[in-house]
Structure formats: structure tokens, C-alpha cells
CSV table of C-alpha atoms and ligand atoms in Angstrom, one decimal:
chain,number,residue,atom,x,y,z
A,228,UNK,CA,7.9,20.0,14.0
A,229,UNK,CA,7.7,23.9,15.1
A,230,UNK,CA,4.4,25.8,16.1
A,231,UNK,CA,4.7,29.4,15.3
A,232,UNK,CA,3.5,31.5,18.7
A,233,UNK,CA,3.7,34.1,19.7
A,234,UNK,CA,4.5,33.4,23.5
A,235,UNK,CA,6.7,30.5,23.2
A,236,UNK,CA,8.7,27.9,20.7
A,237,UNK,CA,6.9,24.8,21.0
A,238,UNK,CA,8.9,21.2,19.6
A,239,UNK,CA,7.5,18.0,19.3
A,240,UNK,CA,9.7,15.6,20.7
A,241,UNK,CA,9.8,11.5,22.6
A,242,UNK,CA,11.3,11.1,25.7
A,243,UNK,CA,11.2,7.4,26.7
A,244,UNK,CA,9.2,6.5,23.5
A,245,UNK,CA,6.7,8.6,24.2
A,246,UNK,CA,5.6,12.1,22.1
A,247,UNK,CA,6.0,15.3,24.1
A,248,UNK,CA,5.5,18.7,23.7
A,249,UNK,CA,8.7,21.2,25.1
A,250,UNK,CA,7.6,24.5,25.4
A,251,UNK,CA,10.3,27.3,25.7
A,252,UNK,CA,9.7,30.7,26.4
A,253,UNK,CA,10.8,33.3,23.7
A,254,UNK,CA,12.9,36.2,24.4
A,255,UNK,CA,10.2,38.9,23.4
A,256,UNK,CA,7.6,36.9,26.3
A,257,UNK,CA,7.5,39.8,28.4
A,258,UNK,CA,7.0,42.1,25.9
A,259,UNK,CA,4.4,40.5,24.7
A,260,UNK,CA,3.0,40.3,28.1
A,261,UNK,CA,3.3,43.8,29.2
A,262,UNK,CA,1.5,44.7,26.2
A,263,UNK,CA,-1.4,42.3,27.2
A,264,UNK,CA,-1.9,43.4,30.4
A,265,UNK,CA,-1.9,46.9,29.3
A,266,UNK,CA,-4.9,46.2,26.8
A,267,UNK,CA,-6.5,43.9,29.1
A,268,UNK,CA,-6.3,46.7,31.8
A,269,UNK,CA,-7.1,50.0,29.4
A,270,UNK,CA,-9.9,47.9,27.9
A,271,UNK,CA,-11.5,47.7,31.1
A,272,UNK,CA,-11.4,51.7,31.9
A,273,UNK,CA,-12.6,52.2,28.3
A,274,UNK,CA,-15.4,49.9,29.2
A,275,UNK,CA,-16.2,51.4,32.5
A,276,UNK,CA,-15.5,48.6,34.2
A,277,UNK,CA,-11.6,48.9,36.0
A,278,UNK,CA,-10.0,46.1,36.9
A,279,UNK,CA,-6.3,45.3,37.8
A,280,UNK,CA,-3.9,44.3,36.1
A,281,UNK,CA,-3.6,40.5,35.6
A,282,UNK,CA,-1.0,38.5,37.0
A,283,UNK,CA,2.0,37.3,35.2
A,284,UNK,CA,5.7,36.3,36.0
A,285,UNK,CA,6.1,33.6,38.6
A,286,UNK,CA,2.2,33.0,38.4
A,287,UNK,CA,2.2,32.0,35.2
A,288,UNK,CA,4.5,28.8,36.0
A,289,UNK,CA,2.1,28.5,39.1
A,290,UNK,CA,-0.7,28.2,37.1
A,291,UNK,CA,1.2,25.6,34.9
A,292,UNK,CA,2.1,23.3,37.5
A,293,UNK,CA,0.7,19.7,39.3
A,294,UNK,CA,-1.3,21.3,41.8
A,295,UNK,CA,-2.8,23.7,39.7
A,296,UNK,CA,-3.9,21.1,36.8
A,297,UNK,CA,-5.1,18.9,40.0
A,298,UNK,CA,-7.5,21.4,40.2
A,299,UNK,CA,-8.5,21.8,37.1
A,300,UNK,CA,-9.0,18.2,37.1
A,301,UNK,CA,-11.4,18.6,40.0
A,302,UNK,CA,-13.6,20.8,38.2
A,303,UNK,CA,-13.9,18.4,35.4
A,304,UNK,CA,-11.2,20.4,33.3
A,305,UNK,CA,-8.8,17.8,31.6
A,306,UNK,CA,-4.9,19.3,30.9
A,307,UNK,CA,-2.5,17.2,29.0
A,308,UNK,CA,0.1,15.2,31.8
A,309,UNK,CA,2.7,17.5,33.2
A,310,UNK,CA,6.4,15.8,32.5
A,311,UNK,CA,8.9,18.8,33.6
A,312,UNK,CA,8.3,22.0,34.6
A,313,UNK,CA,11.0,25.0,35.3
A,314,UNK,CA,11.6,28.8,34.8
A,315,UNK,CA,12.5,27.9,30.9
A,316,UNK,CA,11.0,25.1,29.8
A,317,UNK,CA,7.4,23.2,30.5
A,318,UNK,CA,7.2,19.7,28.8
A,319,UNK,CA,4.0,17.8,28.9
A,320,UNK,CA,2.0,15.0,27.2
A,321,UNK,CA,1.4,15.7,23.2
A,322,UNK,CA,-2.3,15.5,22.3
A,323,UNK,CA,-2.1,14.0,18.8
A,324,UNK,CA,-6.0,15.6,18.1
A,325,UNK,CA,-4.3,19.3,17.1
A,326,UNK,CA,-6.0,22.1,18.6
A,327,UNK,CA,-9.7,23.1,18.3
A,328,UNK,CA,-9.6,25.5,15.7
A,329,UNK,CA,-7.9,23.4,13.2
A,330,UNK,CA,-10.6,20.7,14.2
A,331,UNK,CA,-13.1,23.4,13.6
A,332,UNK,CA,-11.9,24.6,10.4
A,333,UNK,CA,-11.9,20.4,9.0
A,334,UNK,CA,-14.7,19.0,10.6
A,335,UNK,CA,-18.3,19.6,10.6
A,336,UNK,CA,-18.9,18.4,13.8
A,337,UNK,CA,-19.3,21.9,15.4
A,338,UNK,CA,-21.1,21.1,18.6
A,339,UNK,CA,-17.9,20.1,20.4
A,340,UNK,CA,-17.8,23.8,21.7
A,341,UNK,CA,-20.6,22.9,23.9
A,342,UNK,CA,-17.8,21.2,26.2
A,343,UNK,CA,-16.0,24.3,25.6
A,344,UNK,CA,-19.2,26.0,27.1
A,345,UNK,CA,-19.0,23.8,30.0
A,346,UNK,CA,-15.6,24.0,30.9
A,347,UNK,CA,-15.6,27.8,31.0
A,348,UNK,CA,-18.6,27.9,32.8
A,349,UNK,CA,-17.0,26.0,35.6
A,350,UNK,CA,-13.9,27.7,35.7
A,351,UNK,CA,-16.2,30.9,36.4
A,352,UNK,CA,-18.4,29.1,38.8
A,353,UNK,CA,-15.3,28.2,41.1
A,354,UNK,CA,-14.2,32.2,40.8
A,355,UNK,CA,-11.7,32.2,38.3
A,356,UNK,CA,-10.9,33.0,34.6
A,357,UNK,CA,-8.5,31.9,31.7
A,358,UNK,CA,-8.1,35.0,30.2
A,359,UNK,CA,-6.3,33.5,27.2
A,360,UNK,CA,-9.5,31.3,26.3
A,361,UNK,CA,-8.5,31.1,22.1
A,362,UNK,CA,-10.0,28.2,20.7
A,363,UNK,CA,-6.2,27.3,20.2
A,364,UNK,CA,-5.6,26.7,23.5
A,365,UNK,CA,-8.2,23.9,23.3
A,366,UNK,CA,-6.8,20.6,22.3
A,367,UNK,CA,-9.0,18.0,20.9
A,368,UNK,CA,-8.5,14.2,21.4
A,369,UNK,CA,-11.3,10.8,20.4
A,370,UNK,CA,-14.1,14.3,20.6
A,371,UNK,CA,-12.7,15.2,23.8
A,372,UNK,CA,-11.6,18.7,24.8
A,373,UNK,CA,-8.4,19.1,26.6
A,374,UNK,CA,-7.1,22.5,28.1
A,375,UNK,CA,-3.1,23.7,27.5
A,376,UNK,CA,-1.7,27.2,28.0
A,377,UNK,CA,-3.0,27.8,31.6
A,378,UNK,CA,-0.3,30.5,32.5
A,379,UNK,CA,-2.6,33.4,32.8
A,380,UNK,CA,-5.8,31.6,34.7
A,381,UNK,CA,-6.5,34.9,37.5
A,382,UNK,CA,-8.3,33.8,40.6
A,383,UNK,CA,-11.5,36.2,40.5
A,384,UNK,CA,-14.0,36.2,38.1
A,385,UNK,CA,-15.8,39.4,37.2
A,386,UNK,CA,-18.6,40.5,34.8
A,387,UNK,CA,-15.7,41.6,32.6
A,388,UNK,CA,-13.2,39.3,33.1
A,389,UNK,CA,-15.9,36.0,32.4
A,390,UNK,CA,-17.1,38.7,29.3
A,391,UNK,CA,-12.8,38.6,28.2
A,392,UNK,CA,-13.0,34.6,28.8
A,393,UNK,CA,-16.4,34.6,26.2
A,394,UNK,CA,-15.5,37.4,24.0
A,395,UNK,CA,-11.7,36.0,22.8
A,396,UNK,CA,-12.9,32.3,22.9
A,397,UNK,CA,-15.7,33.6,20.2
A,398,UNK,CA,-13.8,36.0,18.4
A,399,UNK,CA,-10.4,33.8,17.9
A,400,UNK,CA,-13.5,31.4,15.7
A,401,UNK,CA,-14.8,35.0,14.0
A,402,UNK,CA,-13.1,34.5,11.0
A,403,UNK,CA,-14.6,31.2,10.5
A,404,UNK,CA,-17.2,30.7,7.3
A,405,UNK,CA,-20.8,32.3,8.6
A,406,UNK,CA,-22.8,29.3,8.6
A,407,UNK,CA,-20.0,27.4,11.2
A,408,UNK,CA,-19.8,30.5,12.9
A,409,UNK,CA,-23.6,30.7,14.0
A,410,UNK,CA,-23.4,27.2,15.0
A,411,UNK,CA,-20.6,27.4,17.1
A,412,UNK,CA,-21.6,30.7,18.8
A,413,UNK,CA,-25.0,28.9,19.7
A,414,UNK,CA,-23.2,25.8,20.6
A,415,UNK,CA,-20.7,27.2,23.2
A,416,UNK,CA,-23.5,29.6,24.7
A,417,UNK,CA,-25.9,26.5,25.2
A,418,UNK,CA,-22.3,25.2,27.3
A,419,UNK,CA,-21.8,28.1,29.4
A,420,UNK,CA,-25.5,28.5,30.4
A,421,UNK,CA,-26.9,26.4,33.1
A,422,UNK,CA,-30.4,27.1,32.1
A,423,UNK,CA,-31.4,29.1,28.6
A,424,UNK,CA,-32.7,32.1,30.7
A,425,UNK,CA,-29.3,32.5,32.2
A,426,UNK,CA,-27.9,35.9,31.0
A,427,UNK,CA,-24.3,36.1,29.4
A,428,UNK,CA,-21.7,38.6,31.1
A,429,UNK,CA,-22.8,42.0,28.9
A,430,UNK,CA,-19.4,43.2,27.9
A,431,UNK,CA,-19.3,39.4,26.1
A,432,UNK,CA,-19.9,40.9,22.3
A,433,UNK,CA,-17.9,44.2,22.9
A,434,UNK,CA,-15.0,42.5,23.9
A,435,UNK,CA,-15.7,39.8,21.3
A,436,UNK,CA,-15.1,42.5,18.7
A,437,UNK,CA,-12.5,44.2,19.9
A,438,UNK,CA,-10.5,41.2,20.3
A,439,UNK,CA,-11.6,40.1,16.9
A,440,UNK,CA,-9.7,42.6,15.3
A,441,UNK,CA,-6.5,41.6,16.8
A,442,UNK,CA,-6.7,38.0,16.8
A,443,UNK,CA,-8.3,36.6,13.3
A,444,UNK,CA,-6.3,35.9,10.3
A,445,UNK,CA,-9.3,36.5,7.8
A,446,UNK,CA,-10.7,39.5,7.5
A,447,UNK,CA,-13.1,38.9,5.5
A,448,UNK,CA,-14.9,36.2,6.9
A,449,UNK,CA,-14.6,38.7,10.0
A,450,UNK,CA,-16.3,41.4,8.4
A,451,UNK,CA,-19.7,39.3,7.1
A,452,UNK,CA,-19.8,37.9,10.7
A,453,UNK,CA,-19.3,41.2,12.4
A,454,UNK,CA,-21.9,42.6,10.2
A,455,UNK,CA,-24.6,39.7,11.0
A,456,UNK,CA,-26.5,40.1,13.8
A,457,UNK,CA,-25.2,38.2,16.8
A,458,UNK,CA,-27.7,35.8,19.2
A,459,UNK,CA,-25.6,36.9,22.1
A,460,UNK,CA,-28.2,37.5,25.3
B,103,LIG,N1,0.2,19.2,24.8
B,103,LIG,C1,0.0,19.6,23.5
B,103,LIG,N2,-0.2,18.7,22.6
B,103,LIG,C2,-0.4,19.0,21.3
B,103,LIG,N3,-0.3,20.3,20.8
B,103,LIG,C3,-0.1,21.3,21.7
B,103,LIG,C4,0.1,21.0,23.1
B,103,LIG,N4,0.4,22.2,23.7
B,103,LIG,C5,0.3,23.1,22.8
B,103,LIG,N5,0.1,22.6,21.6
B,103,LIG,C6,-0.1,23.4,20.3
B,103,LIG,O1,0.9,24.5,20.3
B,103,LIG,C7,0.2,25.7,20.3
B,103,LIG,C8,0.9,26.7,21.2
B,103,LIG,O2,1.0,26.2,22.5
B,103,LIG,P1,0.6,27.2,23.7
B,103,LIG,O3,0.9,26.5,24.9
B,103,LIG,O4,-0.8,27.7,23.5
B,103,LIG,O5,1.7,28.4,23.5
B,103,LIG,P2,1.5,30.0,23.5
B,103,LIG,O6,1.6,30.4,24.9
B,103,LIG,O7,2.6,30.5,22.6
B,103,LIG,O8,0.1,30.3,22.9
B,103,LIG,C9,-1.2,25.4,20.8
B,103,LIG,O9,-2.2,26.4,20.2
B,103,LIG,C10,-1.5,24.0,20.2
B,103,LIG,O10,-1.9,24.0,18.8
B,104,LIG,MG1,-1.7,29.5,23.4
């Protein structure tokens, strides 16, 4: 079975009996990625806020390996088992839950993005960000949430960069129904706030809607929810 990405050609495959995912990267990958990093970096002029570029290349596989999920461990951030890792291909454990949007678009049981809340919050606590924090990146497994695609996790944490992490987690779940979409927006916040007087990065519903327009599938959906008024404080 194939995933359709953008990034890379992911396989489901067994080695030794058991189910793995092999992720290769595509030829266009750095195309792709000089593009991010351009918005990334022209969306923070734009916003007033300047920030460097982020880092890609041989970080990204960095951020992929052992030691790096060790860490991620340590903050309470589960990552599916590592198998093989090189400059081509990354193979690692197969979650059989899917990812969290799918799960979000079956199931009713919305306040799962709490944990989603939590995790994000920690990775900001400890100084860095995911960058790439789509709800697809979020695999779920018995209600648990487990973390893939780590390659562009940045060691420093900013008011715009946490306000990237909160903005594309919410907008890549913008094009969800309205009544799903409150819930979850509520739910996740609740996560990422220690205490409910903790304010929320500020550029977190700017970027939220910028990235909205790139990443949702329905537009639609995106429009009645853009057009409600959000809770974010
Ligand atoms: N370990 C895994 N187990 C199950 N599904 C996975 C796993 N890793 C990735 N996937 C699925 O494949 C999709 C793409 O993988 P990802 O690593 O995010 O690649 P890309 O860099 O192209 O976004 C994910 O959104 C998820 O649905
Ligand atoms: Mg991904």
C-alpha cells in the first residue's frame, strides 16, 4: 500500500514478520523544501517577526535518528521504533491506528488532541519546535498519540515559531465539519496550556489562516470555519 506525500513515497512492508513502514525520499524533496523554508522565512518578515531560515539537509536525518527520538521519549513524546535509517531510506515500526486526521474525520472522540496539546507544549517548554506539526503527522494507536515525520524539529522556540507549531497543527483540521472543529480547537488549546490564563503565542490564528489556505482539501468547510469566530486567546 502507497501514501501519496508530498515529501516522500512511503510502502508498507514486513521484515522478519513484522509490518514496517520504508520511507524514501522523492526526487522533487528539495524543491519542496526550498520552497518551505522560503514561506516559512518571508512569512515571518511579513509578520514582523524575522527569523532564520530553518534547517534542512543533513538535519533532517539528525532529527530522525535514535538519539534524537531518545529524546523525544524523555519528554514524554512517543515516535514509532526506528529499524534503519540512511541518506535514502528511513524504515521504522508501522502504527496500524492511521494517522490522526483520518481518526478525526471517523471518530467522535475528539478530545484526543488534548495529548496533542500536551506534546506540543513540551516540545516548546524544552526550546524547540516541529514546524511540520499537521495533524497527519500524528499517528494514533489503543487512543494513544504517537509522533512520525520529525525531520524538520528546529532547536529554538520563538513566539512565531511555537505560533507555526499551533497555527498548521489547527489549520491542517480547518476543513473539518464546524461543530468537530470547535471541539478540537478547544481541546488541543486546553493541551498546550498549563493553566487556562496562559496566553497562546499571538501570531497562532494568523498563521493558522495562512497555512489554511495551502494545506486543506475542502474549501468549503474552510470557509464557514474561517468565517466563525475563533476562541483563540
Ligand atoms: N510509522 C508509521 N506507521 C503508520 N503510518 C505511517 C507511519 N509513518 C508515516 N505514516 C503515514 O504516512 C504519511 C506520510 O508519512 P510522513 O513521514 O509524514 O511523510 P512526509 O514527509 O511525506 O509527510 C503519514 O501522514 C502517515 O499517515
Ligand atoms: Mg508528514
Amino acid at each position: 500500500m502507497h501514501f501519496v506525500n508530498w515529501q516522500r513515497d512511503i510502502a508498507i512492508s514486513k521484515i522478519d514478520g513484522k509490518m514496517v513502514v520504508i520511507k524514501r525520499n522523492k526526487t522533487v524533496k528539495s524543491i519542496n523544501e526550498y520552497l518551505l523554508v522560503f514561506i516559512f522565512t518571508f512569512i515571518s518578515f511579513v509578520l514582523l517577526h524575522p527569523t532564520s531560515p530553518f534547517r534542512t539537509g543533513k538535519f533532517i536525518l539528525l532529527n530522525e535518528g535514535s538519539l534524537s527520538r531518545q529524546k523525544l521519549k524523555d519528554l514524554g513524546i512517543r515516535t514509532p521504533r526506528l529499524i534503519e535509517i540512511n541518506n535514502d531510506v528511513i524504515i521504522e515500526e508501522y502504527i496500524d491506528g492511521g494517522n490522526l486526521y483520518g481518526f478525526l474525520q471517523k471518530s467522535n472522540n475528539l478530545e484526543i488532541v488534548n495529548k496533542v496539546g500536551i506534546i506540543t507544549r513540551n516540545l516548546h517548554d524544552s526550546g524547540s519546535c516541529f514546524i511540520d506539526n499537521k495533524a497527519q503527522n500524528y499517528l494514533v494507536k489503543d487512543l494513544e498519540i504517537i509522533r512520525t515525520d520529525l525531520g524538520l524539529i528546529q532547536n529554538h522556540a520563538s513566539e512565531y515559531t511555537k505560533s507555526v507549531d499551533i497555527g498548521i497543527f489547527l489549520a491542517s483540521l480547518l476543513d473539518l465539519d464546524n461543530e468537530k472543529y470547535k471541539i478540537i480547537e478547544k481541546s488541543f488549546l486546553d493541551g498546550y496550556k498549563n493553566n487556562p490564563t496562559d496566553k497562546l503565542p499571538y501570531l497562532s490564528v494568523i498563521v493558522r489562516n495562512i497555512a489554511a489556505l495551502v494545506l486543506v482539501s475542502d474549501h468549503s468547510n474552510l470557509a464557514k470555519n474561517l468565517l466563525k469566530k475563533s476562541d483563540i486567546k
